[in-house]
CSV table of C-alpha atoms and ligand atoms in Angstrom, one decimal:
chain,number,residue,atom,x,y,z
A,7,UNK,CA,77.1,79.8,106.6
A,8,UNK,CA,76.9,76.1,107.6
A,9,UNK,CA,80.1,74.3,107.3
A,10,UNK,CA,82.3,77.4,108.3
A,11,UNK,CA,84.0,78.0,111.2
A,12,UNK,CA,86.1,80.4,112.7
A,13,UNK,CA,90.1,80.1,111.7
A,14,UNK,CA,93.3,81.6,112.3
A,15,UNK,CA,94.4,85.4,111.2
A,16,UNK,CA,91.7,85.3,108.5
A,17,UNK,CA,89.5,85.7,111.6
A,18,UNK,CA,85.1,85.7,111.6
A,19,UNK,CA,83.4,87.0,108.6
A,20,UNK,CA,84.4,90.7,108.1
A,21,UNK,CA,82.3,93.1,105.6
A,22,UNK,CA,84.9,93.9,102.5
A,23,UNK,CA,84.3,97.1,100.7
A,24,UNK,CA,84.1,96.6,96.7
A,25,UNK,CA,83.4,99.7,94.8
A,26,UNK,CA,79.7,100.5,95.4
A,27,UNK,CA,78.4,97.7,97.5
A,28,UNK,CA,79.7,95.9,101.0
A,29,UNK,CA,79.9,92.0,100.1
A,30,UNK,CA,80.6,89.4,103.0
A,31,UNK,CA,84.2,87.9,103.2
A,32,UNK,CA,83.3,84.0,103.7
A,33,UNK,CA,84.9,82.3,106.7
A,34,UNK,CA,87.9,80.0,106.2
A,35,UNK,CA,85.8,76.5,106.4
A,36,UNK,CA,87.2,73.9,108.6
A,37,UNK,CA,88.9,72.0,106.6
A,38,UNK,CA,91.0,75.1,105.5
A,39,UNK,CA,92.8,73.8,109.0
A,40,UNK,CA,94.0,70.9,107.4
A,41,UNK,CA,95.6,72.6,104.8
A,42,UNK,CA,98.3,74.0,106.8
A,43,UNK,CA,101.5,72.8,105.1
A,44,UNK,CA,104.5,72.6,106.7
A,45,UNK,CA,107.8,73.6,104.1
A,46,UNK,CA,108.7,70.1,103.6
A,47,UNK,CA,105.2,68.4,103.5
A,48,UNK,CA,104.7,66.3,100.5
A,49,UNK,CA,108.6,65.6,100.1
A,50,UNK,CA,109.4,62.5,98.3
A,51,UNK,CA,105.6,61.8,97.3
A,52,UNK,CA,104.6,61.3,94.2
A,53,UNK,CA,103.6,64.9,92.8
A,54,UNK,CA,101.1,65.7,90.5
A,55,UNK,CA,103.5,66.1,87.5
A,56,UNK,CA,104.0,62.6,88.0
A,57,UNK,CA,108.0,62.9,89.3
A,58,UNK,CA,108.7,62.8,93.3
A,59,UNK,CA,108.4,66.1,95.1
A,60,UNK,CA,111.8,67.3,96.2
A,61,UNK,CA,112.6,69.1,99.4
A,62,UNK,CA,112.0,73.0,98.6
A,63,UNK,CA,113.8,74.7,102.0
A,64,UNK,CA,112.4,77.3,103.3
A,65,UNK,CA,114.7,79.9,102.2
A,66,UNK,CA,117.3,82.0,104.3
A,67,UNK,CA,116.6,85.3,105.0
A,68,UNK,CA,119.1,88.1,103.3
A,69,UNK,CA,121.4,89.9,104.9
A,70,UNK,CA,120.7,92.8,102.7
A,71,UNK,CA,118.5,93.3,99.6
A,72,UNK,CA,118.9,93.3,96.0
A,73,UNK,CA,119.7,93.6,93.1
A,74,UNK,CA,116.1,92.6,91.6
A,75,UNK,CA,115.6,89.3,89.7
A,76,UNK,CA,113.0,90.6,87.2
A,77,UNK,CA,110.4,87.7,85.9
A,78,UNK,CA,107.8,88.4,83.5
A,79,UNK,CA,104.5,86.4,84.1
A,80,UNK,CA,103.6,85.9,80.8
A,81,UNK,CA,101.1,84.2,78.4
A,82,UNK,CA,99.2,85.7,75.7
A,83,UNK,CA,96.2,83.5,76.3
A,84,UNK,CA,93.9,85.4,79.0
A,85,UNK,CA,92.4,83.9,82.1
A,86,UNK,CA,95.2,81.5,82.8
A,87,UNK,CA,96.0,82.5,86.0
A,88,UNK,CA,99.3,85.2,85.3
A,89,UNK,CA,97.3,87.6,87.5
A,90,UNK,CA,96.7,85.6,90.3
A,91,UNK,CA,100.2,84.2,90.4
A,92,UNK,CA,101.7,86.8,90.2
A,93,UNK,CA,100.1,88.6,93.5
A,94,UNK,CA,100.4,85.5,95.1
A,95,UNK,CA,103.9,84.3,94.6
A,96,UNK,CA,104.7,87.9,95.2
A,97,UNK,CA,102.9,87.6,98.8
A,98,UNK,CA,105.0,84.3,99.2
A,99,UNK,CA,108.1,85.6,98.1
A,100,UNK,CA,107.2,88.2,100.4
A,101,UNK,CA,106.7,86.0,103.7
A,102,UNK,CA,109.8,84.9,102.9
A,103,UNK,CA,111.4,88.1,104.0
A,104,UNK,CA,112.0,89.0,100.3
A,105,UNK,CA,111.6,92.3,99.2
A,106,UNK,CA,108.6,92.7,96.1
A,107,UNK,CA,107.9,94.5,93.7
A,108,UNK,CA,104.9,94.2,91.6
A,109,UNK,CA,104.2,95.4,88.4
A,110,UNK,CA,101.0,95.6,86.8
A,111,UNK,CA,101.6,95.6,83.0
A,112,UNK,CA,98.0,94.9,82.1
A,113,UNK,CA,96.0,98.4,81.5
A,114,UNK,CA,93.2,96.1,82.5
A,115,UNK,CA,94.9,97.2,86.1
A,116,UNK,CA,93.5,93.5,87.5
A,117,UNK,CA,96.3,93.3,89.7
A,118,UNK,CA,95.6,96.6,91.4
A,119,UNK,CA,92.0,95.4,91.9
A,120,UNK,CA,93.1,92.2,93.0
A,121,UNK,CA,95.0,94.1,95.8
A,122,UNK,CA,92.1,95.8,96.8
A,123,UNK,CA,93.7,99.1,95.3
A,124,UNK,CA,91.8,101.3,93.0
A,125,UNK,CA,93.8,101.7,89.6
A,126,UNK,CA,91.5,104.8,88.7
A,127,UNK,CA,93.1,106.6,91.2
A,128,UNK,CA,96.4,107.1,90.7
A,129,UNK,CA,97.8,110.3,88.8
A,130,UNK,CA,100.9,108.9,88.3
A,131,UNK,CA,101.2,105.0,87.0
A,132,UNK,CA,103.9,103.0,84.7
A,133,UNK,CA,102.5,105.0,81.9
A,134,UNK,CA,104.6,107.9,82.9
A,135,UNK,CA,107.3,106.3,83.6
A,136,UNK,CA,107.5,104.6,80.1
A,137,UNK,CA,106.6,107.3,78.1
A,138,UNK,CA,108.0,110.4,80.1
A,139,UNK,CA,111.4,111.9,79.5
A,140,UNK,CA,112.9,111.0,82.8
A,141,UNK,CA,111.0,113.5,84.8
A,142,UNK,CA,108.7,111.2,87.0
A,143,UNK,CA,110.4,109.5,89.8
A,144,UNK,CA,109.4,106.0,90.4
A,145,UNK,CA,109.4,106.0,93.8
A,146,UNK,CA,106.6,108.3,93.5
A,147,UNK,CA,104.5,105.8,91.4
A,148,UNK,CA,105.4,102.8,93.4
A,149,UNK,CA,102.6,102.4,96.2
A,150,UNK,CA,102.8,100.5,99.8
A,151,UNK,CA,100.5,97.5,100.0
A,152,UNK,CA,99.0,96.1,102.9
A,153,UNK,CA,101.5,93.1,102.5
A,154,UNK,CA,104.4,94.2,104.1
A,155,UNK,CA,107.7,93.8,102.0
A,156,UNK,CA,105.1,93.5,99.2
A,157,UNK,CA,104.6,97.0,96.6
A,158,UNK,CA,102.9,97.4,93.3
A,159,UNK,CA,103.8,99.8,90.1
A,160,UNK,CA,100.2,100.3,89.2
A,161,UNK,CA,98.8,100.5,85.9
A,162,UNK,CA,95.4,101.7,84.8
A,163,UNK,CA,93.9,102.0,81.3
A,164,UNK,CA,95.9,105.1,80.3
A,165,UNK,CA,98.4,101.9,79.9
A,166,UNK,CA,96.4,101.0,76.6
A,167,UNK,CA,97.1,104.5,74.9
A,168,UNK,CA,100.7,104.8,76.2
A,169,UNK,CA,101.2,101.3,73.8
A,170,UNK,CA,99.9,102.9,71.1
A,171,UNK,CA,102.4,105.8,72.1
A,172,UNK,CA,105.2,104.0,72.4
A,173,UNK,CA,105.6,102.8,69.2
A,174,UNK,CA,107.3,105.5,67.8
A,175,UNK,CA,109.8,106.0,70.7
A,176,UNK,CA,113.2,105.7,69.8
A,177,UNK,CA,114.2,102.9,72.1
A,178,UNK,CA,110.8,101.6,72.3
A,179,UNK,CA,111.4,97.9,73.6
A,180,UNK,CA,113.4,99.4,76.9
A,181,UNK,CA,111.2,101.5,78.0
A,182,UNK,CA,110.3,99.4,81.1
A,183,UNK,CA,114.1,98.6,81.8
A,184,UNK,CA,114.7,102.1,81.8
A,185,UNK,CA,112.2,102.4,84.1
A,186,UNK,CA,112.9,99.9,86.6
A,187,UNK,CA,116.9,100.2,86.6
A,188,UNK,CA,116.4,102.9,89.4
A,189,UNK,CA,115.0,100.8,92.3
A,190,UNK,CA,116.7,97.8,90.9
A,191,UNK,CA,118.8,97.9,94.1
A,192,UNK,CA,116.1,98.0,96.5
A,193,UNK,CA,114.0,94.6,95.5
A,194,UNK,CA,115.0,91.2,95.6
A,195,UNK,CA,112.2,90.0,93.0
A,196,UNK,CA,109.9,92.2,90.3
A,197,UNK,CA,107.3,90.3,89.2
A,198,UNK,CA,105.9,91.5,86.2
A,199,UNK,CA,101.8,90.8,85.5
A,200,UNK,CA,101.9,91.3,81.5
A,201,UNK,CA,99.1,91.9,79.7
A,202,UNK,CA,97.5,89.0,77.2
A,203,UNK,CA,99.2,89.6,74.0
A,204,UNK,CA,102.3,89.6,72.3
A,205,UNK,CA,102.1,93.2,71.9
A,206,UNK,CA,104.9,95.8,72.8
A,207,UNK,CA,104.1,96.0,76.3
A,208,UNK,CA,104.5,92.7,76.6
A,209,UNK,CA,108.1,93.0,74.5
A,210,UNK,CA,109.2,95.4,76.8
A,211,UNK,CA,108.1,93.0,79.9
A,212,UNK,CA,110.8,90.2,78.6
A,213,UNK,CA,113.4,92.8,77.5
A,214,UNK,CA,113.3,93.9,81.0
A,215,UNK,CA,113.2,90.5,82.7
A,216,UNK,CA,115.6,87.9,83.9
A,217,UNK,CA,113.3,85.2,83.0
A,218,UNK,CA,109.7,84.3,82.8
A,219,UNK,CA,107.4,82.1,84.3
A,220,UNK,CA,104.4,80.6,81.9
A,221,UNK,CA,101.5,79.7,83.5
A,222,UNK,CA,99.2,77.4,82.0
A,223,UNK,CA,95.7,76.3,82.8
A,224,UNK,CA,95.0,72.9,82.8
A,225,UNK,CA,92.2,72.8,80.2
A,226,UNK,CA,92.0,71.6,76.6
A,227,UNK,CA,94.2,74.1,74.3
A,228,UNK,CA,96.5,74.8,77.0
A,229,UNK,CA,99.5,74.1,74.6
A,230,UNK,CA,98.2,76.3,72.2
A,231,UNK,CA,100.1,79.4,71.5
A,232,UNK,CA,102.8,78.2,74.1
A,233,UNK,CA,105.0,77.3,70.5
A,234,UNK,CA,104.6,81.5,69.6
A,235,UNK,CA,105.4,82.3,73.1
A,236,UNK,CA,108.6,80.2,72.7
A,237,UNK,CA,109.4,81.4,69.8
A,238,UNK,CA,109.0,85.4,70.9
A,239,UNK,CA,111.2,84.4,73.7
A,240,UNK,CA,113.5,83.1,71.6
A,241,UNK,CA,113.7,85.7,69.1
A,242,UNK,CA,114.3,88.3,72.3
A,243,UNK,CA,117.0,86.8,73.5
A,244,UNK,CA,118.3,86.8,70.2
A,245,UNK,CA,117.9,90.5,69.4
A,246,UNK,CA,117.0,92.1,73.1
A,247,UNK,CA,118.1,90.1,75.7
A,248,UNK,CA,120.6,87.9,76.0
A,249,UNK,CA,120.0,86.8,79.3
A,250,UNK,CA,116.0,86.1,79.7
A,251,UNK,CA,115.4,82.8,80.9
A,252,UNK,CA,113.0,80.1,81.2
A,253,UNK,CA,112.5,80.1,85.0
A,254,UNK,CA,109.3,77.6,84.6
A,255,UNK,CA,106.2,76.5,83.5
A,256,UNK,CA,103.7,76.8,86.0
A,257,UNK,CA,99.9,74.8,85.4
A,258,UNK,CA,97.0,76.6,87.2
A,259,UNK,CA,93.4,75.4,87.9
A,260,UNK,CA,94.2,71.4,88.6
A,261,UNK,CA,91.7,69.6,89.8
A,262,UNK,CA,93.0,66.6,90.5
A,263,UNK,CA,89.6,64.6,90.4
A,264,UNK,CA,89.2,65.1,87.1
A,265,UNK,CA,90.7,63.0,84.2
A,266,UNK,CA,90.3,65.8,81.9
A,267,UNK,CA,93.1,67.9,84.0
A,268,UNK,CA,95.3,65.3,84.8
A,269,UNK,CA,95.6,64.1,81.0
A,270,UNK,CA,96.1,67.9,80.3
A,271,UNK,CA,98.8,68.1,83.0
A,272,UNK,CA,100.7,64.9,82.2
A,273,UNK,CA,100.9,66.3,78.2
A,274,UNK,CA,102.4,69.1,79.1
A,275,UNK,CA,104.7,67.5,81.7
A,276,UNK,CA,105.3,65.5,78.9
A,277,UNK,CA,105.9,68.1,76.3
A,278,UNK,CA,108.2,70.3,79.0
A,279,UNK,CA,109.7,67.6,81.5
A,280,UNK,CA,112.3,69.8,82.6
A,281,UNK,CA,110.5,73.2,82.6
A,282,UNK,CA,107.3,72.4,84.4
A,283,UNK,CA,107.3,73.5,87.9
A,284,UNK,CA,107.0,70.4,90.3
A,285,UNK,CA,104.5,72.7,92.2
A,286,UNK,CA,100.8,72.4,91.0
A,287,UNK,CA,98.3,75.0,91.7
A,288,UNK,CA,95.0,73.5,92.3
A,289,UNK,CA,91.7,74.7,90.9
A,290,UNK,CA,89.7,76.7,94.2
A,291,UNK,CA,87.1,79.0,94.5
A,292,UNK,CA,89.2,80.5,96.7
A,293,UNK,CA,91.3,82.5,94.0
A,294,UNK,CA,88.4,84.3,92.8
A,295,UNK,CA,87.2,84.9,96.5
A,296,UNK,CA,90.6,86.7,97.1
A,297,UNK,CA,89.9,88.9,94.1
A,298,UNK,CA,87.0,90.4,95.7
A,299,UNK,CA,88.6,90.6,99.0
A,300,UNK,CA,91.6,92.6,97.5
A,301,UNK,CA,93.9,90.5,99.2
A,302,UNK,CA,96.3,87.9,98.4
A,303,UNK,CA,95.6,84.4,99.3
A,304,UNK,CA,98.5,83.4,101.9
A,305,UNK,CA,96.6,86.3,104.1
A,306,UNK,CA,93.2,85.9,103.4
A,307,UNK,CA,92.6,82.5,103.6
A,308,UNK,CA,96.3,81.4,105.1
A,309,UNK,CA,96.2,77.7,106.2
A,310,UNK,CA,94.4,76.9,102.7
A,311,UNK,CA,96.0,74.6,99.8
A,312,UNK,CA,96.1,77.5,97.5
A,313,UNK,CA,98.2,79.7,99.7
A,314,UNK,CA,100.6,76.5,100.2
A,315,UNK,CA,100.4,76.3,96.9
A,316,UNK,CA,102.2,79.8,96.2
A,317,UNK,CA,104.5,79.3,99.1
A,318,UNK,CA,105.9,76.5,98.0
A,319,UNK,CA,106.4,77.7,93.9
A,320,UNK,CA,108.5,80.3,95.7
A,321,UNK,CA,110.5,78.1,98.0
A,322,UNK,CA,110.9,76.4,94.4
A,323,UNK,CA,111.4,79.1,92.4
A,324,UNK,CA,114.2,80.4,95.1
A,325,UNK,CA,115.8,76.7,94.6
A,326,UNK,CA,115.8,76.9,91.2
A,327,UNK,CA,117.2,80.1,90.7
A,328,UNK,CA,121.0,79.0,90.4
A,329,UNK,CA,123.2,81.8,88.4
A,330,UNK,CA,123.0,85.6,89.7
A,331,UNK,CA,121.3,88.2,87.7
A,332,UNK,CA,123.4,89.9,85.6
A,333,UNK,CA,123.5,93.5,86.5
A,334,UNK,CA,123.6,96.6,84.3
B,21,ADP,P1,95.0,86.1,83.7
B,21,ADP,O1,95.8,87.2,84.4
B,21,ADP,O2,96.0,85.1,83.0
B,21,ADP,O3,94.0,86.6,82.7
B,21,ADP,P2,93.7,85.5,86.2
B,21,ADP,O4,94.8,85.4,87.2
B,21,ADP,O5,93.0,86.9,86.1
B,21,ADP,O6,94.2,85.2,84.7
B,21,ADP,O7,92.6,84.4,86.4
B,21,ADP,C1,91.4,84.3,85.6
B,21,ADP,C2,90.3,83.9,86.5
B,21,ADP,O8,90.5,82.7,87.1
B,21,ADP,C3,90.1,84.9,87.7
B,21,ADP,O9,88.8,85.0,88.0
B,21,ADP,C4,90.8,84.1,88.8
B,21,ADP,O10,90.2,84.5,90.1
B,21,ADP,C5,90.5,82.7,88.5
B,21,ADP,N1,91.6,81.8,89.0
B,21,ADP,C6,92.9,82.0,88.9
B,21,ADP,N2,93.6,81.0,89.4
B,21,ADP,C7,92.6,80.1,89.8
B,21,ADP,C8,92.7,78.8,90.5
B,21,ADP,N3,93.9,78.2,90.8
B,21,ADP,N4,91.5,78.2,90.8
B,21,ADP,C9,90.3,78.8,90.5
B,21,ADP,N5,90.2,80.0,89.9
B,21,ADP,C10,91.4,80.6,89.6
B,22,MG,MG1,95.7,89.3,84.1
């Protein structure tokens, strides 16, 4: 373990539990001190989409909670980091003092794995609550994590059949705003991990949501299929719901040192000046590290540049978010 040393609230090297065998949770490595970033570091720099990096405060805490502003993390290309996002930003938006909701809309369950939660287990998941007829309560789906202020509406791949299900539901794109209205009150954010597709599930995802965030990997292709995805959203708002929004564009996996991802990056800056997040989330090994530890990264590897990452999308995304949800 050369080049590791001991670090804040992460701790030593702890065994980690994951399914059948024990694996090692790596050390924060010393530079991981470095990375501590206080709210406004970075402020009037030059950011990596190329425009100064405004002041994102840290946000006030709330006097009381709710109602919910609903986002879909959405992209029907897979592996571009919607997963990942979305347990981190929910951990951020967590820290914050807001109260989170996650929902895993993938039946792949990958954000109840990345959570360190089981999806196999549950005997109740959102696949009741779509396709039941009002008899399961969903505060007896919706599980604690170990984040406080942070819980999860798991999914598992009984998700997969209940599409197929749904179909001929009368109703069928509300299904998971009927589902949510009832804790609606008690969250101040629901972040909802779609699956990759434009497929119903991931209709009902923007029917039920305020807006959605888009992230994007910084790779060749990223703009591909981010025309369709404009265009579903488009054609929800026109028939489904009025009021989804654009909250952002978010690009994933930037590694600065390379030319490849900063051409990528400065494209779709270019394409999407006003929708591209001025946060950038950098390309580290230790996303999928956090995957195997089931934990998010602001608590397993705290002080690092991706956990600053996250915190600050959500001080941004808290600073962008001007009108109230509309309720009802
Ligand atoms: P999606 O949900 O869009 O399919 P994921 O969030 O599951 O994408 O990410 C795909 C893979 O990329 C996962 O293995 C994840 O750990 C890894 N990953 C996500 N974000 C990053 C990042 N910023 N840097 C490095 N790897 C990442
Ligand atoms: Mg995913």
């Amino acid at each position: 373990m050369a080049g590791f040393s001991d670090a804040p609230s992460a701790g030593g090297a702890s065994r980690v539990p994951f399914g059948e065998v024990t694996i090692e949770k790596p050390r924060i490595p010393e530079e991981g001190r470095l990375e501590l970033a206080p709210a406004d570091d970075k402020v009037g720099q030059m950011g990596p989409t190329g425009r100064p990096m405004p002041l994102f405060p840290v946000p006030e805490p709330l006097a009381s909670h709710g109602p919910a502003w609903v986002l879909a993390m959405c992209n029907q290309k897979g592996g571009v980091g919607k997963t990942t996002s979305t347990i981190n930003l929910g951990a951020a938006l967590a820290e914050y003092g807001r109260r989170v909701l996650l929902v895993d809309f993938d039946p792949q369950g990958a954000l109840s794995v990345g959570l360190g939660i089981n999806p196999n287990q549950f005997e109740l998941t959102v696949h009741d609550l779509l396709l039941g007829a009002g008899d399961t309560d969903i505060n007896d789906v919706i599980i604690e994590t170990q984040v406080e202020n942070l819980d999860l509406l798991p999914s598992n791949i009984d998700l997969s059949a209940g599409e197929v299900l749904l179909v001929s539901e009368v109703g069928r794109e509300h299904s998971l705003t009927r589902t949510l209205r009832p804790v609606l009150d008690e969250y101040d954010v629901i972040l909802v991990d779609c699956q990759p597709s434009l497929g119903l599930l991931t209709v009902n995802a923007l029917t039920a949501a305020d807006a959605v965030i888009i992230p994007l990997e910084c790779e060749y292709f990223a703009l591909r299929g981010v025309a369709l995805l404009l265009q579903t959203i488009d054609k929800i708002r026109d028939r489904l719901n009025s009021r989804l929004d654009l909250a952002g564009i978010l690009a994933t996996m930037y590694d600065a040192r390379t030319l490849h991802a900063r051409e990528v990056l400065a494209r779709v800056v270019e394409r999407f000046p006003d929708e591209v997040f001025h946060t950038v989330i950098n390309r580290t090994v230790r996303f999928p590290e956090t995957t195997v530890a089931g934990e998010p990264i602001t608590t397993y590897a705290p002080t690092s540049v991706g956990a600053a990452g996250y915190r600050r999308l959500a001080r941004e995304l808290i600073s962008r978010r001007v009108t109230p949800p509309v309720v009802g």
